[in-house]
Amino acid sequence: MAGTAFFSVSMSLDGFIAPESSDELMGKQWRELQQWVFPQRFFRENLLLGEGGEEGRDNDILRETFARTGASVMGKRMFDAGEAMWPEQAPFHTSVFVVTHEKREPWQRPGGTTFHFVNDGIESALDQAREAAGDRDVRIAGGGETILQYLNAGLVDEFSIALSPVLFGCGVRLFDGVDADRVALEQVRAESSRNVTHLTYAVRQR
């Protein structure tokens, strides 16, 4: 369905999607969580890291997720962390709508990524992203708090989790604070590779 709002994240077996501090991004645990992504051919192509890389179902899923995404939404915390780490040619190549209280002019990057700063709420950011996405879908890119806000507001249609064989012990839990009385799930797909298990769910209201 065109205009689907979705998120896709890597998650540890004990339910975490990021370390507690953004300063720990790119640390050992986070690299283990994302280890299925880094060797993939599409990941290397998208970040201009050179030729080569693995092909297979993991690579296909990365490519399919990118192809369906016409625009993204993210929280200010994720943007702040990414601004320091993303290459000059940010990996989105679409419009990205940042949910924030800050007023700021759009920030255009090489390669087709433009960050728009939305300070009138998550619904406004999603509406603007849908308009920018055209007949493609909108990805709620993160972080965890922003994903949870959209999920509890009933604004997420589906999501995918790449379940990685790693334990965090602490950090940012994906479903910490979810309104379980409101959110119901329907499993759509489950498939495994040698690196990770991909789980996809449709979101239903109870």
PDB file of N, CA, C and O in Angstrom, residues 99-162:
ATOM      1  N   VAL A  99      11.667  15.661  13.796  1.00  0.00           N
ATOM      2  CA  VAL A  99      10.734  16.148  14.807  1.00  0.00           C
ATOM      3  C   VAL A  99      11.533  16.847  15.907  1.00  0.00           C
ATOM      4  O   VAL A  99      12.377  16.233  16.569  1.00  0.00           O
ATOM      5  N   THR A 100      11.277  18.128  16.097  1.00  0.00           N
ATOM      6  CA  THR A 100      12.106  18.915  17.001  1.00  0.00           C
ATOM      7  C   THR A 100      11.315  20.121  17.499  1.00  0.00           C
ATOM      8  O   THR A 100      10.257  20.460  16.946  1.00  0.00           O
ATOM      9  N   HIS A 101      11.813  20.773  18.533  1.00  0.00           N
ATOM     10  CA  HIS A 101      11.263  22.055  18.968  1.00  0.00           C
ATOM     11  C   HIS A 101      12.045  23.217  18.346  1.00  0.00           C
ATOM     12  O   HIS A 101      11.661  24.376  18.500  1.00  0.00           O
ATOM     13  N   GLU A 102      13.118  22.873  17.665  1.00  0.00           N
ATOM     14  CA  GLU A 102      14.002  23.883  17.083  1.00  0.00           C
ATOM     15  C   GLU A 102      13.439  24.414  15.770  1.00  0.00           C
ATOM     16  O   GLU A 102      12.888  23.655  14.962  1.00  0.00           O
ATOM     17  N   LYS A 103      13.576  25.697  15.547  1.00  0.00           N
ATOM     18  CA  LYS A 103      13.226  26.291  14.260  1.00  0.00           C
ATOM     19  C   LYS A 103      14.508  26.433  13.447  1.00  0.00           C
ATOM     20  O   LYS A 103      15.469  27.065  13.895  1.00  0.00           O
ATOM     21  N   ARG A 104      14.506  25.845  12.282  1.00  0.00           N
ATOM     22  CA  ARG A 104      15.724  25.832  11.476  1.00  0.00           C
ATOM     23  C   ARG A 104      15.357  25.674  10.010  1.00  0.00           C
ATOM     24  O   ARG A 104      14.421  24.949   9.670  1.00  0.00           O
ATOM     25  N   GLU A 105      16.076  26.331   9.153  1.00  0.00           N
ATOM     26  CA  GLU A 105      15.845  26.216   7.722  1.00  0.00           C
ATOM     27  C   GLU A 105      16.253  24.819   7.239  1.00  0.00           C
ATOM     28  O   GLU A 105      17.105  24.168   7.844  1.00  0.00           O
ATOM     29  N   PRO A 106      15.657  24.333   6.146  1.00  0.00           N
ATOM     30  CA  PRO A 106      16.051  23.025   5.617  1.00  0.00           C
ATOM     31  C   PRO A 106      17.546  22.956   5.344  1.00  0.00           C
ATOM     32  O   PRO A 106      18.169  23.952   4.948  1.00  0.00           O
ATOM     33  N   TRP A 107      18.105  21.783   5.560  1.00  0.00           N
ATOM     34  CA  TRP A 107      19.540  21.556   5.386  1.00  0.00           C
ATOM     35  C   TRP A 107      19.727  20.552   4.255  1.00  0.00           C
ATOM     36  O   TRP A 107      19.421  19.385   4.398  1.00  0.00           O
ATOM     37  N   GLN A 108      20.208  21.019   3.132  1.00  0.00           N
ATOM     38  CA  GLN A 108      20.358  20.192   1.950  1.00  0.00           C
ATOM     39  C   GLN A 108      21.765  19.626   1.893  1.00  0.00           C
ATOM     40  O   GLN A 108      22.743  20.352   2.040  1.00  0.00           O
ATOM     41  N   ARG A 109      21.851  18.307   1.650  1.00  0.00           N
ATOM     42  CA  ARG A 109      23.135  17.629   1.579  1.00  0.00           C
ATOM     43  C   ARG A 109      23.347  17.081   0.176  1.00  0.00           C
ATOM     44  O   ARG A 109      22.390  16.855  -0.581  1.00  0.00           O
ATOM     45  N   PRO A 110      24.591  16.840  -0.218  1.00  0.00           N
ATOM     46  CA  PRO A 110      24.841  16.217  -1.522  1.00  0.00           C
ATOM     47  C   PRO A 110      24.174  14.850  -1.595  1.00  0.00           C
ATOM     48  O   PRO A 110      24.019  14.169  -0.583  1.00  0.00           O
ATOM     49  N   GLY A 111      23.756  14.474  -2.800  1.00  0.00           N
ATOM     50  CA  GLY A 111      23.196  13.141  -2.984  1.00  0.00           C
ATOM     51  C   GLY A 111      21.696  13.056  -2.815  1.00  0.00           C
ATOM     52  O   GLY A 111      21.131  11.956  -2.825  1.00  0.00           O
ATOM     53  N   GLY A 112      21.020  14.199  -2.641  1.00  0.00           N
ATOM     54  CA  GLY A 112      19.565  14.182  -2.631  1.00  0.00           C
ATOM     55  C   GLY A 112      18.905  14.165  -1.274  1.00  0.00           C
ATOM     56  O   GLY A 112      17.668  14.106  -1.198  1.00  0.00           O
ATOM     57  N   THR A 113      19.662  14.212  -0.190  1.00  0.00           N
ATOM     58  CA  THR A 113      19.062  14.259   1.140  1.00  0.00           C
ATOM     59  C   THR A 113      18.850  15.707   1.568  1.00  0.00           C
ATOM     60  O   THR A 113      19.786  16.500   1.531  1.00  0.00           O
ATOM     61  N   THR A 114      17.619  16.028   1.964  1.00  0.00           N
ATOM     62  CA  THR A 114      17.326  17.329   2.560  1.00  0.00           C
ATOM     63  C   THR A 114      16.626  17.106   3.889  1.00  0.00           C
ATOM     64  O   THR A 114      15.608  16.410   3.948  1.00  0.00           O
ATOM     65  N   PHE A 115      17.172  17.679   4.949  1.00  0.00           N
ATOM     66  CA  PHE A 115      16.572  17.583   6.276  1.00  0.00           C
ATOM     67  C   PHE A 115      15.642  18.773   6.489  1.00  0.00           C
ATOM     68  O   PHE A 115      16.051  19.921   6.343  1.00  0.00           O
ATOM     69  N   HIS A 116      14.387  18.473   6.847  1.00  0.00           N
ATOM     70  CA  HIS A 116      13.399  19.496   7.151  1.00  0.00           C
ATOM     71  C   HIS A 116      13.084  19.408   8.646  1.00  0.00           C
ATOM     72  O   HIS A 116      12.886  18.306   9.174  1.00  0.00           O
ATOM     73  N   PHE A 117      13.012  20.513   9.320  1.00  0.00           N
ATOM     74  CA  PHE A 117      12.847  20.537  10.770  1.00  0.00           C
ATOM     75  C   PHE A 117      11.413  20.940  11.106  1.00  0.00           C
ATOM     76  O   PHE A 117      10.965  22.038  10.764  1.00  0.00           O
ATOM     77  N   VAL A 118      10.691  20.018  11.757  1.00  0.00           N
ATOM     78  CA  VAL A 118       9.258  20.163  11.999  1.00  0.00           C
ATOM     79  C   VAL A 118       9.030  20.365  13.489  1.00  0.00           C
ATOM     80  O   VAL A 118       9.363  19.493  14.300  1.00  0.00           O
ATOM     81  N   ASN A 119       8.470  21.506  13.857  1.00  0.00           N
ATOM     82  CA  ASN A 119       8.295  21.798  15.287  1.00  0.00           C
ATOM     83  C   ASN A 119       6.834  21.881  15.706  1.00  0.00           C
ATOM     84  O   ASN A 119       6.502  22.468  16.743  1.00  0.00           O
ATOM     85  N   ASP A 120       5.922  21.251  14.912  1.00  0.00           N
ATOM     86  CA  ASP A 120       4.518  21.242  15.314  1.00  0.00           C
ATOM     87  C   ASP A 120       3.965  19.826  15.437  1.00  0.00           C
ATOM     88  O   ASP A 120       2.796  19.573  15.162  1.00  0.00           O
ATOM     89  N   GLY A 121       4.822  18.883  15.848  1.00  0.00           N
ATOM     90  CA  GLY A 121       4.329  17.572  16.249  1.00  0.00           C
ATOM     91  C   GLY A 121       4.582  16.440  15.272  1.00  0.00           C
ATOM     92  O   GLY A 121       4.935  16.645  14.107  1.00  0.00           O
ATOM     93  N   ILE A 122       4.390  15.219  15.789  1.00  0.00           N
ATOM     94  CA  ILE A 122       4.695  14.025  15.006  1.00  0.00           C
ATOM     95  C   ILE A 122       3.722  13.827  13.852  1.00  0.00           C
ATOM     96  O   ILE A 122       4.116  13.326  12.792  1.00  0.00           O
ATOM     97  N   GLU A 123       2.470  14.210  14.025  1.00  0.00           N
ATOM     98  CA  GLU A 123       1.501  14.029  12.946  1.00  0.00           C
ATOM     99  C   GLU A 123       1.827  14.946  11.776  1.00  0.00           C
ATOM    100  O   GLU A 123       1.725  14.537  10.607  1.00  0.00           O
ATOM    101  N   SER A 124       2.212  16.166  12.069  1.00  0.00           N
ATOM    102  CA  SER A 124       2.596  17.093  11.007  1.00  0.00           C
ATOM    103  C   SER A 124       3.809  16.565  10.246  1.00  0.00           C
ATOM    104  O   SER A 124       3.858  16.625   9.004  1.00  0.00           O
ATOM    105  N   ALA A 125       4.790  16.045  10.978  1.00  0.00           N
ATOM    106  CA  ALA A 125       5.981  15.501  10.322  1.00  0.00           C
ATOM    107  C   ALA A 125       5.610  14.338   9.405  1.00  0.00           C
ATOM    108  O   ALA A 125       6.117  14.231   8.274  1.00  0.00           O
ATOM    109  N   LEU A 126       4.719  13.464   9.857  1.00  0.00           N
ATOM    110  CA  LEU A 126       4.303  12.334   9.034  1.00  0.00           C
ATOM    111  C   LEU A 126       3.520  12.795   7.815  1.00  0.00           C
ATOM    112  O   LEU A 126       3.715  12.285   6.704  1.00  0.00           O
ATOM    113  N   ASP A 127       2.623  13.761   7.995  1.00  0.00           N
ATOM    114  CA  ASP A 127       1.848  14.282   6.856  1.00  0.00           C
ATOM    115  C   ASP A 127       2.784  14.868   5.798  1.00  0.00           C
ATOM    116  O   ASP A 127       2.604  14.629   4.591  1.00  0.00           O
ATOM    117  N   GLN A 128       3.776  15.634   6.233  1.00  0.00           N
ATOM    118  CA  GLN A 128       4.716  16.226   5.282  1.00  0.00           C
ATOM    119  C   GLN A 128       5.557  15.149   4.599  1.00  0.00           C
ATOM    120  O   GLN A 128       5.859  15.245   3.404  1.00  0.00           O
ATOM    121  N   ALA A 129       5.922  14.133   5.362  1.00  0.00           N
ATOM    122  CA  ALA A 129       6.705  13.041   4.782  1.00  0.00           C
ATOM    123  C   ALA A 129       5.895  12.265   3.752  1.00  0.00           C
ATOM    124  O   ALA A 129       6.415  11.894   2.690  1.00  0.00           O
ATOM    125  N   ARG A 130       4.623  12.017   4.046  1.00  0.00           N
ATOM    126  CA  ARG A 130       3.762  11.310   3.077  1.00  0.00           C
ATOM    127  C   ARG A 130       3.666  12.104   1.771  1.00  0.00           C
ATOM    128  O   ARG A 130       3.716  11.532   0.682  1.00  0.00           O
ATOM    129  N   GLU A 131       3.501  13.411   1.892  1.00  0.00           N
ATOM    130  CA  GLU A 131       3.395  14.242   0.685  1.00  0.00           C
ATOM    131  C   GLU A 131       4.687  14.177  -0.122  1.00  0.00           C
ATOM    132  O   GLU A 131       4.670  14.074  -1.351  1.00  0.00           O
ATOM    133  N   ALA A 132       5.824  14.223   0.572  1.00  0.00           N
ATOM    134  CA  ALA A 132       7.115  14.170  -0.113  1.00  0.00           C
ATOM    135  C   ALA A 132       7.381  12.791  -0.718  1.00  0.00           C
ATOM    136  O   ALA A 132       8.054  12.680  -1.746  1.00  0.00           O
ATOM    137  N   ALA A 133       6.844  11.746  -0.088  1.00  0.00           N
ATOM    138  CA  ALA A 133       7.128  10.378  -0.533  1.00  0.00           C
ATOM    139  C   ALA A 133       6.384  10.007  -1.808  1.00  0.00           C
ATOM    140  O   ALA A 133       6.766   9.065  -2.501  1.00  0.00           O
ATOM    141  N   GLY A 134       5.316  10.715  -2.125  1.00  0.00           N
ATOM    142  CA  GLY A 134       4.557  10.381  -3.323  1.00  0.00           C
ATOM    143  C   GLY A 134       3.921   9.013  -3.194  1.00  0.00           C
ATOM    144  O   GLY A 134       3.199   8.725  -2.247  1.00  0.00           O
ATOM    145  N   ASP A 135       4.205   8.120  -4.157  1.00  0.00           N
ATOM    146  CA  ASP A 135       3.602   6.791  -4.127  1.00  0.00           C
ATOM    147  C   ASP A 135       4.471   5.767  -3.403  1.00  0.00           C
ATOM    148  O   ASP A 135       4.192   4.568  -3.451  1.00  0.00           O
ATOM    149  N   ARG A 136       5.521   6.241  -2.737  1.00  0.00           N
ATOM    150  CA  ARG A 136       6.335   5.330  -1.925  1.00  0.00           C
ATOM    151  C   ARG A 136       5.977   5.474  -0.444  1.00  0.00           C
ATOM    152  O   ARG A 136       5.082   6.217  -0.077  1.00  0.00           O
ATOM    153  N   ASP A 137       6.675   4.743   0.400  1.00  0.00           N
ATOM    154  CA  ASP A 137       6.336   4.662   1.810  1.00  0.00           C
ATOM    155  C   ASP A 137       7.180   5.611   2.647  1.00  0.00           C
ATOM    156  O   ASP A 137       8.168   6.173   2.180  1.00  0.00           O
ATOM    157  N   VAL A 138       6.768   5.776   3.902  1.00  0.00           N
ATOM    158  CA  VAL A 138       7.481   6.632   4.846  1.00  0.00           C
ATOM    159  C   VAL A 138       8.105   5.760   5.924  1.00  0.00           C
ATOM    160  O   VAL A 138       7.409   4.961   6.567  1.00  0.00           O
ATOM    161  N   ARG A 139       9.392   5.943   6.126  1.00  0.00           N
ATOM    162  CA  ARG A 139      10.089   5.190   7.166  1.00  0.00           C
ATOM    163  C   ARG A 139      10.262   6.053   8.410  1.00  0.00           C
ATOM    164  O   ARG A 139      10.759   7.184   8.326  1.00  0.00           O
ATOM    165  N   ILE A 140       9.823   5.530   9.553  1.00  0.00           N
ATOM    166  CA  ILE A 140      10.118   6.163  10.834  1.00  0.00           C
ATOM    167  C   ILE A 140      11.508   5.667  11.220  1.00  0.00           C
ATOM    168  O   ILE A 140      11.684   4.548  11.698  1.00  0.00           O
ATOM    169  N   ALA A 141      12.503   6.501  10.995  1.00  0.00           N
ATOM    170  CA  ALA A 141      13.888   6.037  11.076  1.00  0.00           C
ATOM    171  C   ALA A 141      14.369   5.858  12.515  1.00  0.00           C
ATOM    172  O   ALA A 141      15.296   5.088  12.766  1.00  0.00           O
ATOM    173  N   GLY A 142      13.780   6.559  13.463  1.00  0.00           N
ATOM    174  CA  GLY A 142      14.231   6.456  14.849  1.00  0.00           C
ATOM    175  C   GLY A 142      14.413   7.834  15.454  1.00  0.00           C
ATOM    176  O   GLY A 142      14.049   8.835  14.846  1.00  0.00           O
ATOM    177  N   GLY A 143      14.972   7.867  16.651  1.00  0.00           N
ATOM    178  CA  GLY A 143      15.349   6.730  17.457  1.00  0.00           C
ATOM    179  C   GLY A 143      14.171   6.100  18.173  1.00  0.00           C
ATOM    180  O   GLY A 143      13.000   6.284  17.807  1.00  0.00           O
ATOM    181  N   GLY A 144      14.506   5.350  19.239  1.00  0.00           N
ATOM    182  CA  GLY A 144      13.518   4.553  19.927  1.00  0.00           C
ATOM    183  C   GLY A 144      12.351   5.345  20.476  1.00  0.00           C
ATOM    184  O   GLY A 144      11.186   4.917  20.386  1.00  0.00           O
ATOM    185  N   GLU A 145      12.604   6.504  21.050  1.00  0.00           N
ATOM    186  CA  GLU A 145      11.536   7.319  21.623  1.00  0.00           C
ATOM    187  C   GLU A 145      10.579   7.808  20.542  1.00  0.00           C
ATOM    188  O   GLU A 145       9.358   7.814  20.729  1.00  0.00           O
ATOM    189  N   THR A 146      11.120   8.192  19.404  1.00  0.00           N
ATOM    190  CA  THR A 146      10.274   8.662  18.297  1.00  0.00           C
ATOM    191  C   THR A 146       9.439   7.522  17.732  1.00  0.00           C
ATOM    192  O   THR A 146       8.241   7.683  17.474  1.00  0.00           O
ATOM    193  N   ILE A 147      10.046   6.354  17.555  1.00  0.00           N
ATOM    194  CA  ILE A 147       9.298   5.189  17.093  1.00  0.00           C
ATOM    195  C   ILE A 147       8.147   4.896  18.041  1.00  0.00           C
ATOM    196  O   ILE A 147       7.009   4.635  17.618  1.00  0.00           O
ATOM    197  N   LEU A 148       8.415   4.926  19.346  1.00  0.00           N
ATOM    198  CA  LEU A 148       7.385   4.629  20.339  1.00  0.00           C
ATOM    199  C   LEU A 148       6.243   5.632  20.284  1.00  0.00           C
ATOM    200  O   LEU A 148       5.067   5.270  20.401  1.00  0.00           O
ATOM    201  N   GLN A 149       6.566   6.910  20.091  1.00  0.00           N
ATOM    202  CA  GLN A 149       5.520   7.931  19.989  1.00  0.00           C
ATOM    203  C   GLN A 149       4.584   7.627  18.819  1.00  0.00           C
ATOM    204  O   GLN A 149       3.362   7.707  18.954  1.00  0.00           O
ATOM    205  N   TYR A 150       5.166   7.293  17.674  1.00  0.00           N
ATOM    206  CA  TYR A 150       4.338   6.975  16.507  1.00  0.00           C
ATOM    207  C   TYR A 150       3.542   5.700  16.722  1.00  0.00           C
ATOM    208  O   TYR A 150       2.362   5.610  16.334  1.00  0.00           O
ATOM    209  N   LEU A 151       4.142   4.701  17.344  1.00  0.00           N
ATOM    210  CA  LEU A 151       3.458   3.434  17.580  1.00  0.00           C
ATOM    211  C   LEU A 151       2.274   3.623  18.522  1.00  0.00           C
ATOM    212  O   LEU A 151       1.156   3.162  18.249  1.00  0.00           O
ATOM    213  N   ASN A 152       2.485   4.334  19.618  1.00  0.00           N
ATOM    214  CA  ASN A 152       1.408   4.552  20.587  1.00  0.00           C
ATOM    215  C   ASN A 152       0.316   5.465  20.045  1.00  0.00           C
ATOM    216  O   ASN A 152      -0.832   5.405  20.502  1.00  0.00           O
ATOM    217  N   ALA A 153       0.658   6.307  19.084  1.00  0.00           N
ATOM    218  CA  ALA A 153      -0.338   7.202  18.476  1.00  0.00           C
ATOM    219  C   ALA A 153      -1.141   6.505  17.377  1.00  0.00           C
ATOM    220  O   ALA A 153      -2.037   7.120  16.789  1.00  0.00           O
ATOM    221  N   GLY A 154      -0.832   5.241  17.105  1.00  0.00           N
ATOM    222  CA  GLY A 154      -1.544   4.514  16.063  1.00  0.00           C
ATOM    223  C   GLY A 154      -1.167   4.932  14.664  1.00  0.00           C
ATOM    224  O   GLY A 154      -1.957   4.763  13.719  1.00  0.00           O
ATOM    225  N   LEU A 155       0.049   5.444  14.487  1.00  0.00           N
ATOM    226  CA  LEU A 155       0.469   5.985  13.192  1.00  0.00           C
ATOM    227  C   LEU A 155       1.450   5.085  12.453  1.00  0.00           C
ATOM    228  O   LEU A 155       1.958   5.465  11.400  1.00  0.00           O
ATOM    229  N   VAL A 156       1.707   3.898  12.990  1.00  0.00           N
ATOM    230  CA  VAL A 156       2.594   2.931  12.334  1.00  0.00           C
ATOM    231  C   VAL A 156       1.753   1.815  11.737  1.00  0.00           C
ATOM    232  O   VAL A 156       0.897   1.237  12.416  1.00  0.00           O
ATOM    233  N   ASP A 157       1.984   1.511  10.465  1.00  0.00           N
ATOM    234  CA  ASP A 157       1.238   0.456   9.778  1.00  0.00           C
ATOM    235  C   ASP A 157       1.919  -0.899   9.881  1.00  0.00           C
ATOM    236  O   ASP A 157       1.247  -1.935   9.952  1.00  0.00           O
ATOM    237  N   GLU A 158       3.227  -0.912   9.855  1.00  0.00           N
ATOM    238  CA  GLU A 158       3.958  -2.170   9.950  1.00  0.00           C
ATOM    239  C   GLU A 158       5.392  -1.903  10.383  1.00  0.00           C
ATOM    240  O   GLU A 158       5.866  -0.764  10.334  1.00  0.00           O
ATOM    241  N   PHE A 159       6.077  -2.944  10.828  1.00  0.00           N
ATOM    242  CA  PHE A 159       7.487  -2.785  11.169  1.00  0.00           C
ATOM    243  C   PHE A 159       8.228  -4.098  10.999  1.00  0.00           C
ATOM    244  O   PHE A 159       7.633  -5.180  10.992  1.00  0.00           O
ATOM    245  N   SER A 160       9.541  -3.954  10.844  1.00  0.00           N
ATOM    246  CA  SER A 160      10.427  -5.107  10.708  1.00  0.00           C
ATOM    247  C   SER A 160      11.542  -5.007  11.731  1.00  0.00           C
ATOM    248  O   SER A 160      12.083  -3.925  11.978  1.00  0.00           O
ATOM    249  N   ILE A 161      11.873  -6.143  12.314  1.00  0.00           N
ATOM    250  CA  ILE A 161      12.967  -6.243  13.267  1.00  0.00           C
ATOM    251  C   ILE A 161      13.988  -7.235  12.732  1.00  0.00           C
ATOM    252  O   ILE A 161      13.623  -8.342  12.336  1.00  0.00           O
ATOM    253  N   ALA A 162      15.240  -6.829  12.707  1.00  0.00           N
ATOM    254  CA  ALA A 162      16.337  -7.751  12.424  1.00  0.00           C
ATOM    255  C   ALA A 162      16.896  -8.169  13.779  1.00  0.00           C
ATOM    256  O   ALA A 162      17.568  -7.394  14.449  1.00  0.00           O
TER     257      ALA A 162
END
